[in-house]
C-alpha cells in the first residue's frame, strides 16, 4: 500500500491527462456532425475551412497529450522498478538462506520486469479510458434514445467478453509463471554444469526433461494466446458490427426524420471511440493478468523483508564467540540437522570441526555466520545474538569461505575487496598477503586487475579457493569460518592456509575450520567432533584426536566422547 500511495500523484496526473484526451476525442464526431448538418446544407466553404482548422488544432493537442501520457506511463514503470529494485536484490541475497526458493530463485526479477513492461506499454491506457465509456454512451442517448440503446447493448456484450477474458486468463497466467521458472532453472543448471553433462554424456537425458518442460510451457502459452486471440477477434468483429448497426439505426431515424445525417455519422464515430478501450483491454488482458500476479508477489516480497537498520549500532566484537544449545535446520524445514550444540571460544582461539559426512559440519558453519536462523538456541558475539546485528554491519566482522567456492565476474581486486568501491589498495594487498596469494596474483599478466570471468572461470579450483580465502580475510574480520578450505589446495596452498589461520589468531580473531583432511588442523588449538548432528567431543586438539583415533580403532562400538574443555558444554 505504501508503494501504491507513493504513486498516487503520478496516477492522478495520468488520469487528468486521460480526461482531456477523451474530451478531445470527441473532435471527429462533432466535426462530422457540423459538416453534415451545417456545411453541406449551407454550401459554405469558409465554414468548412474554419472547422478544419479547429479540428486540426484539437487533433494536434490530442496527439501531444497521448505522447505525454505514454511518457508518464514509462516513468511510472521505472518508478516501480526503482522502488522494488533494492528489495528484489536483497531478497536474492537473503532468502536462499531463509527459505526454500522455487525454480531458479529469480522469479522476483522477472516479476519486476513484467510489471515495468506492462506499465510502459499500451495496456494501462485502456484502463484509464474505459471509465469514460459511460460518458460516450450518454452522448449517444443525447443524440437519440435508440442510438443510445444500440450502443449500450454492444457495450454490455463487450464488457461480458472482458469478464470472460479475466476468468479464462487468471489461472493460465499463474501456471505460465511457474513453468517459466522451472524452464529457466533447468537451462541455468545445464549451463552451469555443462562440462559434467558433456563429459558423462547425459545431455540427451536432460534434453528429454527439457522437452517435457518446454512442451508444457508452449502448451500453456498456446492456450493463453488462443483464449486472448479468440476473445480479441470477437471483440473487434463485435465493435465493427456495432458501428454498422448504429449507422443502420441512424439511417432509419433519418428516413423517419427523427435525426439528421450528421447525427447518424457522428454517432457511428462516437460508438467506435467509446468501445475501442474495451477492445484494447481484451487484447492486452494476458499481459494485465501476468502483471497483476507479479505485482501481488512483489508486495508479498516487500512484506517478507526484515525492517531496515537498527536503532543502536553494536560495537565491534573483540572477545567471545558462543553457541548456546544451538539447533539448526535447512531453510524452510523444521527437521533439525544440528541439535543442542554448545561451546565457547575466546579471542585468539581456533577450532577445527571434524566428523563424518552429513554430521552437520557445514550446517554449523552456516549457523555461525548467520546464514541459517536457529530453530532454538543462539549464536552470540560478545554476548549479543547475531539477530541483533544489522546484516551489513555484521558482515564486516565475519569472514566466510563456503565449501562450494564461487567468485563473481570482475577483477581479482574487486572479488577480494567484496566489491567495495572505496576499498584501499593497502587493505586488498594486506588480505592477499594474509591468505598467502600475493605472489601468485602478481604473477598474472594484469595482476590484481585481471578479469576472472563468471564464477572465476579463468582460474583453477585451487586458485579460486585461495582468492576466496583472501576475500574472507579482507578487513581483518573478528570471526573467520572456513568450510573445507583445503579441498583444492596443494602443499604450498595448505602451508599458506595454516599461516593465515595463525594470522587470525595472532591478531585476536577467532577461526573455525571445517575439515576432512587433518592437514587443515595444523593451526588450530581446539577440536570439535560432530556426529549425527550432535557434538561428540570438544577440547584440546591432541586429546580429542587421540581419543577419537582410539575409539575408531576399538573393536567395540564407539562410545560417545565428551571432554570438558574450557567453556565446553554437553
Short mmCIF file of N, CA, C and O in Angstrom, two decimals, residues 146-275:
data_model
loop_
_atom_site.label_atom_id
_atom_site.label_comp_id
_atom_site.label_asym_id
_atom_site.label_seq_id
_atom_site.Cartn_x
_atom_site.Cartn_y
_atom_site.Cartn_z
N UNK A 146 -32.70 5.51 -29.28
CA UNK A 146 -32.43 4.22 -29.92
C UNK A 146 -30.96 4.06 -30.30
O UNK A 146 -30.43 2.95 -30.27
N UNK A 147 -30.34 5.16 -30.63
CA UNK A 147 -28.87 5.08 -30.84
C UNK A 147 -28.18 4.71 -29.53
O UNK A 147 -27.26 3.88 -29.50
N UNK A 148 -28.63 5.32 -28.43
CA UNK A 148 -28.07 5.00 -27.12
C UNK A 148 -28.31 3.56 -26.73
O UNK A 148 -27.41 2.89 -26.19
N UNK A 149 -29.52 3.05 -26.99
CA UNK A 149 -29.83 1.66 -26.63
C UNK A 149 -28.97 0.68 -27.43
O UNK A 149 -28.49 -0.33 -26.91
N UNK A 150 -28.78 0.98 -28.73
CA UNK A 150 -27.93 0.11 -29.56
C UNK A 150 -26.50 0.10 -29.04
O UNK A 150 -25.87 -0.96 -28.93
N UNK A 151 -25.98 1.28 -28.75
CA UNK A 151 -24.61 1.37 -28.23
C UNK A 151 -24.48 0.68 -26.88
O UNK A 151 -23.49 -0.01 -26.60
N UNK A 152 -25.50 0.81 -26.02
CA UNK A 152 -25.46 0.19 -24.70
C UNK A 152 -25.46 -1.33 -24.81
O UNK A 152 -24.72 -2.02 -24.08
N UNK A 153 -26.27 -1.88 -25.73
CA UNK A 153 -26.30 -3.32 -25.92
C UNK A 153 -24.93 -3.85 -26.34
O UNK A 153 -24.43 -4.86 -25.83
N UNK A 154 -24.29 -3.14 -27.28
CA UNK A 154 -22.95 -3.56 -27.70
C UNK A 154 -21.92 -3.45 -26.58
O UNK A 154 -21.05 -4.30 -26.44
N UNK A 155 -22.04 -2.37 -25.78
CA UNK A 155 -21.11 -2.19 -24.68
C UNK A 155 -21.23 -3.31 -23.66
O UNK A 155 -20.23 -3.82 -23.14
N UNK A 156 -22.48 -3.72 -23.37
CA UNK A 156 -22.68 -4.81 -22.41
C UNK A 156 -22.07 -6.11 -22.92
O UNK A 156 -21.48 -6.89 -22.14
N UNK A 157 -22.19 -6.37 -24.21
CA UNK A 157 -21.59 -7.59 -24.77
C UNK A 157 -20.06 -7.55 -24.67
O UNK A 157 -19.42 -8.54 -24.34
N UNK A 158 -19.47 -6.38 -24.93
CA UNK A 158 -18.02 -6.27 -24.84
C UNK A 158 -17.54 -6.39 -23.40
O UNK A 158 -16.50 -6.99 -23.13
N UNK A 159 -18.29 -5.82 -22.47
CA UNK A 159 -17.94 -5.97 -21.05
C UNK A 159 -18.00 -7.44 -20.65
O UNK A 159 -17.17 -7.94 -19.88
N UNK A 160 -19.01 -8.15 -21.18
CA UNK A 160 -19.10 -9.58 -20.91
C UNK A 160 -17.88 -10.33 -21.42
O UNK A 160 -17.36 -11.24 -20.75
N UNK A 161 -17.40 -9.95 -22.62
CA UNK A 161 -16.17 -10.57 -23.14
C UNK A 161 -14.97 -10.25 -22.26
O UNK A 161 -14.07 -11.10 -22.08
N UNK A 162 -14.93 -9.03 -21.70
CA UNK A 162 -13.83 -8.66 -20.81
C UNK A 162 -13.84 -9.52 -19.55
O UNK A 162 -12.79 -10.00 -19.10
N UNK A 163 -15.01 -9.73 -18.98
CA UNK A 163 -15.12 -10.58 -17.78
C UNK A 163 -14.71 -12.01 -18.12
O UNK A 163 -14.01 -12.67 -17.34
N UNK A 164 -15.11 -12.47 -19.31
CA UNK A 164 -14.72 -13.82 -19.73
C UNK A 164 -13.21 -13.93 -19.90
O UNK A 164 -12.60 -14.94 -19.53
N UNK A 165 -12.60 -12.87 -20.45
CA UNK A 165 -11.14 -12.86 -20.60
C UNK A 165 -10.45 -12.96 -19.24
O UNK A 165 -9.44 -13.64 -19.09
N UNK A 166 -11.00 -12.26 -18.24
CA UNK A 166 -10.42 -12.31 -16.89
C UNK A 166 -10.51 -13.73 -16.33
O UNK A 166 -9.54 -14.25 -15.78
N UNK A 167 -11.64 -14.38 -16.48
CA UNK A 167 -11.83 -15.71 -15.93
C UNK A 167 -10.95 -16.74 -16.63
O UNK A 167 -10.41 -17.66 -15.99
N UNK A 168 -10.79 -16.59 -17.93
CA UNK A 168 -10.04 -17.58 -18.70
C UNK A 168 -8.52 -17.39 -18.62
O UNK A 168 -7.78 -18.32 -18.94
N UNK A 169 -8.08 -16.21 -18.23
CA UNK A 169 -6.64 -15.94 -18.25
C UNK A 169 -6.00 -15.96 -16.87
O UNK A 169 -4.77 -15.96 -16.76
N UNK A 170 -6.78 -15.98 -15.81
CA UNK A 170 -6.21 -15.89 -14.46
C UNK A 170 -5.31 -17.09 -14.16
O UNK A 170 -4.13 -16.93 -13.80
N UNK A 171 -5.82 -18.30 -14.28
CA UNK A 171 -5.04 -19.49 -13.96
C UNK A 171 -3.90 -19.74 -14.94
O UNK A 171 -2.79 -20.08 -14.52
N UNK A 172 -4.14 -19.60 -16.28
CA UNK A 172 -3.00 -19.76 -17.20
C UNK A 172 -1.84 -18.82 -16.91
O UNK A 172 -0.68 -19.19 -17.09
N UNK A 173 -2.14 -17.60 -16.45
CA UNK A 173 -1.06 -16.65 -16.14
C UNK A 173 -0.23 -17.14 -14.96
O UNK A 173 1.00 -17.05 -14.97
N UNK A 174 -0.88 -17.68 -13.92
CA UNK A 174 -0.15 -18.20 -12.78
C UNK A 174 0.67 -19.43 -13.18
O UNK A 174 1.83 -19.57 -12.77
N UNK A 175 0.07 -20.31 -13.97
CA UNK A 175 0.77 -21.52 -14.39
C UNK A 175 1.95 -21.17 -15.28
O UNK A 175 3.01 -21.80 -15.21
N UNK A 176 1.78 -20.15 -16.12
CA UNK A 176 2.87 -19.74 -17.02
C UNK A 176 4.08 -19.29 -16.24
O UNK A 176 5.22 -19.62 -16.59
N UNK A 177 3.87 -18.52 -15.16
CA UNK A 177 5.00 -18.06 -14.34
C UNK A 177 5.72 -19.24 -13.71
O UNK A 177 6.96 -19.26 -13.64
N UNK A 178 4.96 -20.24 -13.24
CA UNK A 178 5.56 -21.41 -12.59
C UNK A 178 6.39 -22.22 -13.58
O UNK A 178 7.54 -22.59 -13.30
N UNK A 179 5.83 -22.48 -14.76
CA UNK A 179 6.54 -23.30 -15.74
C UNK A 179 7.76 -22.55 -16.28
O UNK A 179 8.82 -23.13 -16.49
N UNK A 180 7.63 -21.24 -16.49
CA UNK A 180 8.76 -20.44 -16.97
C UNK A 180 9.92 -20.49 -15.98
O UNK A 180 11.09 -20.54 -16.37
N UNK A 181 9.60 -20.49 -14.68
CA UNK A 181 10.64 -20.58 -13.66
C UNK A 181 11.35 -21.93 -13.73
O UNK A 181 12.59 -21.99 -13.65
N UNK A 182 10.60 -23.01 -13.88
CA UNK A 182 11.21 -24.34 -14.00
C UNK A 182 12.10 -24.42 -15.24
O UNK A 182 13.20 -24.98 -15.20
N UNK A 183 11.61 -23.87 -16.32
CA UNK A 183 12.34 -23.90 -17.59
C UNK A 183 13.66 -23.16 -17.49
O UNK A 183 14.71 -23.64 -17.91
N UNK A 184 13.62 -21.97 -16.89
CA UNK A 184 14.84 -21.17 -16.73
C UNK A 184 15.82 -21.85 -15.78
O UNK A 184 17.04 -21.80 -15.98
N UNK A 185 15.28 -22.46 -14.71
CA UNK A 185 16.15 -23.13 -13.73
C UNK A 185 16.91 -24.28 -14.39
O UNK A 185 18.12 -24.45 -14.15
N UNK A 186 16.23 -25.08 -15.21
CA UNK A 186 16.90 -26.18 -15.88
C UNK A 186 17.95 -25.67 -16.87
O UNK A 186 19.05 -26.22 -16.96
N UNK A 187 17.61 -24.61 -17.60
CA UNK A 187 18.57 -24.04 -18.55
C UNK A 187 19.82 -23.54 -17.84
O UNK A 187 20.95 -23.77 -18.29
N UNK A 188 19.64 -22.85 -16.72
CA UNK A 188 20.78 -22.32 -15.96
C UNK A 188 21.61 -23.46 -15.36
O UNK A 188 22.84 -23.41 -15.39
N UNK A 189 20.94 -24.49 -14.82
CA UNK A 189 21.67 -25.62 -14.25
C UNK A 189 22.47 -26.35 -15.32
O UNK A 189 23.62 -26.78 -15.09
N UNK A 190 21.90 -26.49 -16.52
CA UNK A 190 22.61 -27.14 -17.62
C UNK A 190 23.84 -26.33 -18.03
O UNK A 190 24.92 -26.88 -18.25
N UNK A 191 23.67 -25.02 -18.13
CA UNK A 191 24.81 -24.16 -18.49
C UNK A 191 25.90 -24.23 -17.43
O UNK A 191 27.09 -24.33 -17.75
N UNK A 192 25.50 -24.22 -16.16
CA UNK A 192 26.47 -24.22 -15.07
C UNK A 192 27.23 -25.54 -14.98
O UNK A 192 28.40 -25.57 -14.58
N UNK A 193 26.56 -26.64 -15.35
CA UNK A 193 27.19 -27.97 -15.24
C UNK A 193 27.47 -28.57 -16.61
O UNK A 193 27.48 -29.79 -16.76
N UNK A 194 27.71 -27.71 -17.59
CA UNK A 194 27.86 -28.19 -18.97
C UNK A 194 29.04 -29.16 -19.11
O UNK A 194 28.96 -30.12 -19.90
N UNK A 195 30.12 -28.94 -18.38
CA UNK A 195 31.28 -29.81 -18.51
C UNK A 195 30.95 -31.24 -18.07
O UNK A 195 31.30 -32.21 -18.74
N UNK A 196 30.27 -31.35 -16.92
CA UNK A 196 29.90 -32.69 -16.42
C UNK A 196 28.91 -33.36 -17.37
O UNK A 196 29.00 -34.56 -17.65
N UNK A 197 27.95 -32.57 -17.87
CA UNK A 197 26.95 -33.13 -18.79
C UNK A 197 27.61 -33.65 -20.05
O UNK A 197 27.32 -34.76 -20.53
N UNK A 198 28.53 -32.86 -20.60
CA UNK A 198 29.18 -33.25 -21.84
C UNK A 198 30.13 -34.42 -21.62
O UNK A 198 30.17 -35.37 -22.42
N UNK A 199 30.90 -34.39 -20.55
CA UNK A 199 31.89 -35.44 -20.30
C UNK A 199 31.24 -36.79 -20.05
O UNK A 199 31.74 -37.82 -20.50
N UNK A 200 30.12 -36.80 -19.33
CA UNK A 200 29.48 -38.06 -18.97
C UNK A 200 28.32 -38.42 -19.88
O UNK A 200 27.64 -39.42 -19.68
N UNK A 201 28.07 -37.59 -20.88
CA UNK A 201 27.15 -37.94 -21.94
C UNK A 201 25.70 -38.10 -21.56
O UNK A 201 25.00 -38.92 -22.15
N UNK A 202 25.24 -37.35 -20.56
CA UNK A 202 23.81 -37.46 -20.24
C UNK A 202 23.03 -36.23 -20.70
O UNK A 202 21.96 -35.90 -20.19
N UNK A 203 23.58 -35.55 -21.73
CA UNK A 203 22.89 -34.40 -22.28
C UNK A 203 21.55 -34.75 -22.90
O UNK A 203 20.57 -34.02 -22.76
N UNK A 204 21.49 -35.91 -23.58
CA UNK A 204 20.23 -36.32 -24.21
C UNK A 204 19.16 -36.64 -23.17
O UNK A 204 17.98 -36.39 -23.39
N UNK A 205 19.59 -37.20 -22.03
CA UNK A 205 18.62 -37.49 -20.97
C UNK A 205 18.06 -36.21 -20.39
O UNK A 205 16.85 -36.09 -20.14
N UNK A 206 18.95 -35.22 -20.16
CA UNK A 206 18.47 -33.92 -19.71
C UNK A 206 17.61 -33.26 -20.79
O UNK A 206 16.66 -32.53 -20.49
N UNK A 207 17.97 -33.53 -22.05
CA UNK A 207 17.19 -32.98 -23.15
C UNK A 207 15.74 -33.44 -23.13
O UNK A 207 14.83 -32.68 -23.47
N UNK A 208 15.52 -34.70 -22.71
CA UNK A 208 14.15 -35.19 -22.60
C UNK A 208 13.37 -34.43 -21.53
O UNK A 208 12.19 -34.11 -21.71
N UNK A 209 14.06 -34.16 -20.42
CA UNK A 209 13.41 -33.36 -19.37
C UNK A 209 13.12 -31.95 -19.86
O UNK A 209 12.05 -31.40 -19.61
N UNK A 210 14.08 -31.39 -20.60
CA UNK A 210 13.87 -30.05 -21.17
C UNK A 210 12.68 -30.06 -22.14
O UNK A 210 11.85 -29.15 -22.12
N UNK A 211 12.60 -31.09 -22.97
CA UNK A 211 11.49 -31.19 -23.93
C UNK A 211 10.15 -31.24 -23.21
O UNK A 211 9.17 -30.62 -23.65
N UNK A 212 10.12 -31.99 -22.10
CA UNK A 212 8.85 -32.11 -21.36
C UNK A 212 8.43 -30.77 -20.76
O UNK A 212 7.28 -30.37 -20.87
N UNK A 213 9.40 -30.08 -20.12
CA UNK A 213 9.08 -28.77 -19.53
C UNK A 213 8.74 -27.77 -20.63
O UNK A 213 7.78 -26.99 -20.51
N UNK A 214 9.51 -27.80 -21.71
CA UNK A 214 9.28 -26.85 -22.80
C UNK A 214 7.92 -27.10 -23.45
O UNK A 214 7.23 -26.15 -23.86
N UNK A 215 7.52 -28.38 -23.55
CA UNK A 215 6.22 -28.70 -24.13
C UNK A 215 5.10 -28.13 -23.26
O UNK A 215 4.14 -27.54 -23.78
N UNK A 216 5.23 -28.28 -21.93
CA UNK A 216 4.23 -27.70 -21.04
C UNK A 216 4.19 -26.19 -21.16
O UNK A 216 3.12 -25.57 -21.17
N UNK A 217 5.37 -25.59 -21.28
CA UNK A 217 5.45 -24.13 -21.40
C UNK A 217 4.77 -23.67 -22.69
O UNK A 217 3.98 -22.71 -22.68
N UNK A 218 5.06 -24.34 -23.80
CA UNK A 218 4.49 -23.94 -25.09
C UNK A 218 2.99 -24.19 -25.12
O UNK A 218 2.24 -23.39 -25.69
N UNK A 219 2.54 -25.32 -24.53
CA UNK A 219 1.10 -25.59 -24.49
C UNK A 219 0.36 -24.53 -23.68
O UNK A 219 -0.72 -24.08 -24.06
N UNK A 220 0.95 -24.14 -22.56
CA UNK A 220 0.34 -23.09 -21.74
C UNK A 220 0.30 -21.77 -22.50
O UNK A 220 -0.70 -21.06 -22.51
N UNK A 221 1.42 -21.45 -23.17
CA UNK A 221 1.49 -20.22 -23.95
C UNK A 221 0.46 -20.24 -25.09
O UNK A 221 -0.21 -19.23 -25.35
N UNK A 222 0.35 -21.40 -25.75
CA UNK A 222 -0.60 -21.53 -26.85
C UNK A 222 -2.03 -21.37 -26.36
O UNK A 222 -2.84 -20.67 -26.98
N UNK A 223 -2.34 -22.01 -25.21
CA UNK A 223 -3.69 -21.92 -24.66
C UNK A 223 -4.04 -20.49 -24.30
O UNK A 223 -5.11 -19.98 -24.65
N UNK A 224 -3.12 -19.82 -23.60
CA UNK A 224 -3.37 -18.43 -23.20
C UNK A 224 -3.51 -17.53 -24.42
O UNK A 224 -4.39 -16.65 -24.46
N UNK A 225 -2.67 -17.75 -25.43
CA UNK A 225 -2.73 -16.92 -26.63
C UNK A 225 -4.01 -17.17 -27.41
O UNK A 225 -4.61 -16.24 -27.97
N UNK A 226 -4.44 -18.44 -27.46
CA UNK A 226 -5.70 -18.76 -28.16
C UNK A 226 -6.89 -18.09 -27.49
O UNK A 226 -7.78 -17.56 -28.16
N UNK A 227 -6.91 -18.14 -26.15
CA UNK A 227 -8.01 -17.51 -25.42
C UNK A 227 -8.05 -16.01 -25.69
O UNK A 227 -9.08 -15.44 -26.06
N UNK A 228 -6.89 -15.36 -25.50
CA UNK A 228 -6.83 -13.92 -25.69
C UNK A 228 -7.10 -13.55 -27.14
O UNK A 228 -7.83 -12.59 -27.43
N UNK A 229 -6.52 -14.32 -28.08
CA UNK A 229 -6.72 -14.03 -29.50
C UNK A 229 -8.17 -14.19 -29.92
O UNK A 229 -8.71 -13.36 -30.67
N UNK A 230 -8.81 -15.27 -29.44
CA UNK A 230 -10.22 -15.50 -29.80
C UNK A 230 -11.11 -14.40 -29.27
O UNK A 230 -11.95 -13.85 -30.01
N UNK A 231 -10.94 -14.07 -28.00
CA UNK A 231 -11.78 -13.02 -27.42
C UNK A 231 -11.47 -11.66 -28.05
O UNK A 231 -12.37 -10.84 -28.25
N UNK A 232 -10.20 -11.41 -28.39
CA UNK A 232 -9.85 -10.15 -29.05
C UNK A 232 -10.48 -10.05 -30.42
O UNK A 232 -10.97 -8.97 -30.81
N UNK A 233 -10.47 -11.15 -31.18
CA UNK A 233 -11.10 -11.14 -32.51
C UNK A 233 -12.60 -10.94 -32.40
O UNK A 233 -13.21 -10.18 -33.18
N UNK A 234 -13.23 -11.63 -31.45
CA UNK A 234 -14.67 -11.45 -31.24
C UNK A 234 -15.00 -10.00 -30.90
O UNK A 234 -16.00 -9.44 -31.41
N UNK A 235 -14.18 -9.39 -30.04
CA UNK A 235 -14.46 -8.01 -29.66
C UNK A 235 -14.30 -7.07 -30.84
O UNK A 235 -15.08 -6.11 -31.01
N UNK A 236 -13.31 -7.33 -31.70
CA UNK A 236 -13.11 -6.49 -32.88
C UNK A 236 -14.27 -6.61 -33.85
O UNK A 236 -14.79 -5.60 -34.36
N UNK A 237 -14.69 -7.86 -34.10
CA UNK A 237 -15.83 -8.07 -35.00
C UNK A 237 -17.09 -7.44 -34.43
O UNK A 237 -17.87 -6.80 -35.16
N UNK A 238 -17.29 -7.62 -33.11
CA UNK A 238 -18.48 -7.07 -32.48
C UNK A 238 -18.49 -5.54 -32.56
O UNK A 238 -19.54 -4.93 -32.82
N UNK A 239 -17.32 -4.92 -32.40
CA UNK A 239 -17.28 -3.46 -32.47
C UNK A 239 -17.59 -2.97 -33.88
O UNK A 239 -18.31 -1.98 -34.06
N UNK A 240 -17.07 -3.66 -34.90
CA UNK A 240 -17.36 -3.25 -36.29
C UNK A 240 -18.84 -3.46 -36.62
O UNK A 240 -19.47 -2.62 -37.28
N UNK A 241 -19.40 -4.59 -36.14
CA UNK A 241 -20.82 -4.83 -36.37
C UNK A 241 -21.66 -3.78 -35.66
O UNK A 241 -22.67 -3.30 -36.21
N UNK A 242 -21.26 -3.41 -34.46
CA UNK A 242 -22.00 -2.42 -33.70
C UNK A 242 -21.94 -1.06 -34.39
O UNK A 242 -22.94 -0.33 -34.44
N UNK A 243 -20.77 -0.72 -34.95
CA UNK A 243 -20.65 0.55 -35.66
C UNK A 243 -21.59 0.59 -36.86
O UNK A 243 -22.26 1.61 -37.12
N UNK A 244 -21.66 -0.54 -37.57
CA UNK A 244 -22.59 -0.61 -38.71
C UNK A 244 -24.04 -0.59 -38.23
O UNK A 244 -24.92 0.01 -38.87
N UNK A 245 -24.30 -1.25 -37.09
CA UNK A 245 -25.66 -1.26 -36.55
C UNK A 245 -26.11 0.16 -36.18
O UNK A 245 -27.27 0.54 -36.41
N UNK A 246 -25.20 0.93 -35.60
CA UNK A 246 -25.54 2.31 -35.23
C UNK A 246 -25.83 3.13 -36.49
O UNK A 246 -26.76 3.95 -36.52
N UNK A 247 -25.04 2.89 -37.56
CA UNK A 247 -25.32 3.57 -38.83
C UNK A 247 -26.70 3.19 -39.36
O UNK A 247 -27.46 4.04 -39.86
N UNK A 248 -27.03 1.88 -39.25
CA UNK A 248 -28.33 1.43 -39.74
C UNK A 248 -29.46 2.05 -38.93
O UNK A 248 -30.47 2.52 -39.50
N UNK A 249 -29.33 2.07 -37.60
CA UNK A 249 -30.35 2.69 -36.76
C UNK A 249 -30.46 4.18 -37.08
O UNK A 249 -31.56 4.75 -37.18
N UNK A 250 -29.27 4.82 -37.27
CA UNK A 250 -29.28 6.24 -37.62
C UNK A 250 -29.97 6.49 -38.95
O UNK A 250 -30.71 7.48 -39.11
N UNK A 251 -29.73 5.58 -39.93
CA UNK A 251 -30.38 5.73 -41.23
C UNK A 251 -31.89 5.64 -41.10
O UNK A 251 -32.65 6.41 -41.74
N UNK A 252 -32.37 4.68 -40.30
CA UNK A 252 -33.84 4.57 -40.09
C UNK A 252 -34.38 5.85 -39.47
O UNK A 252 -35.45 6.35 -39.87
N UNK A 253 -33.65 6.39 -38.50
CA UNK A 253 -34.11 7.62 -37.85
C UNK A 253 -34.10 8.79 -38.81
O UNK A 253 -34.97 9.68 -38.76
N UNK A 254 -33.12 8.83 -39.75
CA UNK A 254 -33.08 9.91 -40.74
C UNK A 254 -34.27 9.78 -41.69
O UNK A 254 -34.93 10.78 -42.04
N UNK A 255 -34.55 8.52 -42.11
CA UNK A 255 -35.69 8.30 -43.01
C UNK A 255 -36.98 8.73 -42.34
O UNK A 255 -37.86 9.33 -42.97
N UNK A 256 -37.09 8.46 -41.04
CA UNK A 256 -38.31 8.83 -40.32
C UNK A 256 -38.25 10.28 -39.84
O UNK A 256 -39.10 10.73 -39.10
N UNK A 257 -37.17 10.97 -40.23
CA UNK A 257 -36.98 12.38 -39.90
C UNK A 257 -36.95 12.62 -38.38
O UNK A 257 -37.41 13.65 -37.89
N UNK A 258 -36.36 11.65 -37.65
CA UNK A 258 -36.17 11.80 -36.21
C UNK A 258 -34.74 12.17 -35.86
O UNK A 258 -34.42 12.40 -34.69
N UNK A 259 -33.84 12.18 -36.86
CA UNK A 259 -32.45 12.57 -36.66
C UNK A 259 -31.89 13.06 -37.98
O UNK A 259 -32.44 12.78 -39.06
N UNK A 260 -30.78 13.80 -37.86
CA UNK A 260 -30.14 14.33 -39.06
C UNK A 260 -29.04 13.39 -39.54
O UNK A 260 -28.61 12.48 -38.81
N UNK A 261 -28.57 13.63 -40.77
CA UNK A 261 -27.47 12.83 -41.29
C UNK A 261 -26.20 13.01 -40.47
O UNK A 261 -25.41 12.08 -40.29
N UNK A 262 -26.00 14.21 -39.94
CA UNK A 262 -24.82 14.46 -39.10
C UNK A 262 -24.84 13.64 -37.84
O UNK A 262 -23.81 13.10 -37.41
N UNK A 263 -26.02 13.50 -37.23
CA UNK A 263 -26.14 12.68 -36.02
C UNK A 263 -25.84 11.22 -36.33
O UNK A 263 -25.19 10.52 -35.55
N UNK A 264 -26.30 10.76 -37.50
CA UNK A 264 -26.07 9.37 -37.88
C UNK A 264 -24.56 9.07 -37.98
O UNK A 264 -24.07 8.08 -37.42
N UNK A 265 -23.84 9.95 -38.70
CA UNK A 265 -22.40 9.72 -38.87
C UNK A 265 -21.65 9.93 -37.56
O UNK A 265 -20.78 9.14 -37.18
N UNK A 266 -22.01 11.00 -36.84
CA UNK A 266 -21.32 11.30 -35.58
C UNK A 266 -21.51 10.18 -34.56
O UNK A 266 -20.58 9.83 -33.80
N UNK A 267 -22.69 9.59 -34.51
CA UNK A 267 -22.97 8.52 -33.56
C UNK A 267 -22.11 7.29 -33.85
O UNK A 267 -21.61 6.63 -32.93
N UNK A 268 -21.95 6.99 -35.16
CA UNK A 268 -21.13 5.84 -35.52
C UNK A 268 -19.68 6.03 -35.06
O UNK A 268 -19.06 5.11 -34.49
N UNK A 269 -19.14 7.22 -35.27
CA UNK A 269 -17.77 7.50 -34.83
C UNK A 269 -17.68 7.47 -33.31
O UNK A 269 -16.72 6.96 -32.73
N UNK A 270 -18.69 8.01 -32.65
CA UNK A 270 -18.68 8.09 -31.19
C UNK A 270 -18.71 6.70 -30.56
O UNK A 270 -17.99 6.43 -29.59
N UNK A 271 -19.52 5.81 -31.11
CA UNK A 271 -19.60 4.44 -30.58
C UNK A 271 -18.28 3.71 -30.77
O UNK A 271 -17.81 2.99 -29.87
N UNK A 272 -17.66 3.90 -31.92
CA UNK A 272 -16.37 3.26 -32.17
C UNK A 272 -15.33 3.71 -31.15
O UNK A 272 -14.57 2.90 -30.62
N UNK A 273 -15.34 5.02 -30.85
CA UNK A 273 -14.41 5.54 -29.86
C UNK A 273 -14.73 5.03 -28.45
O UNK A 273 -13.84 4.71 -27.66
N UNK A 274 -16.01 4.93 -28.13
CA UNK A 274 -16.42 4.50 -26.79
C UNK A 274 -15.98 3.07 -26.49
O UNK A 274 -15.60 2.75 -25.36
N UNK A 275 -16.03 2.20 -27.51
CA UNK A 275 -15.77 0.79 -27.27
C UNK A 275 -14.34 0.38 -27.60
O UNK A 275 -13.94 -0.75 -27.30
#
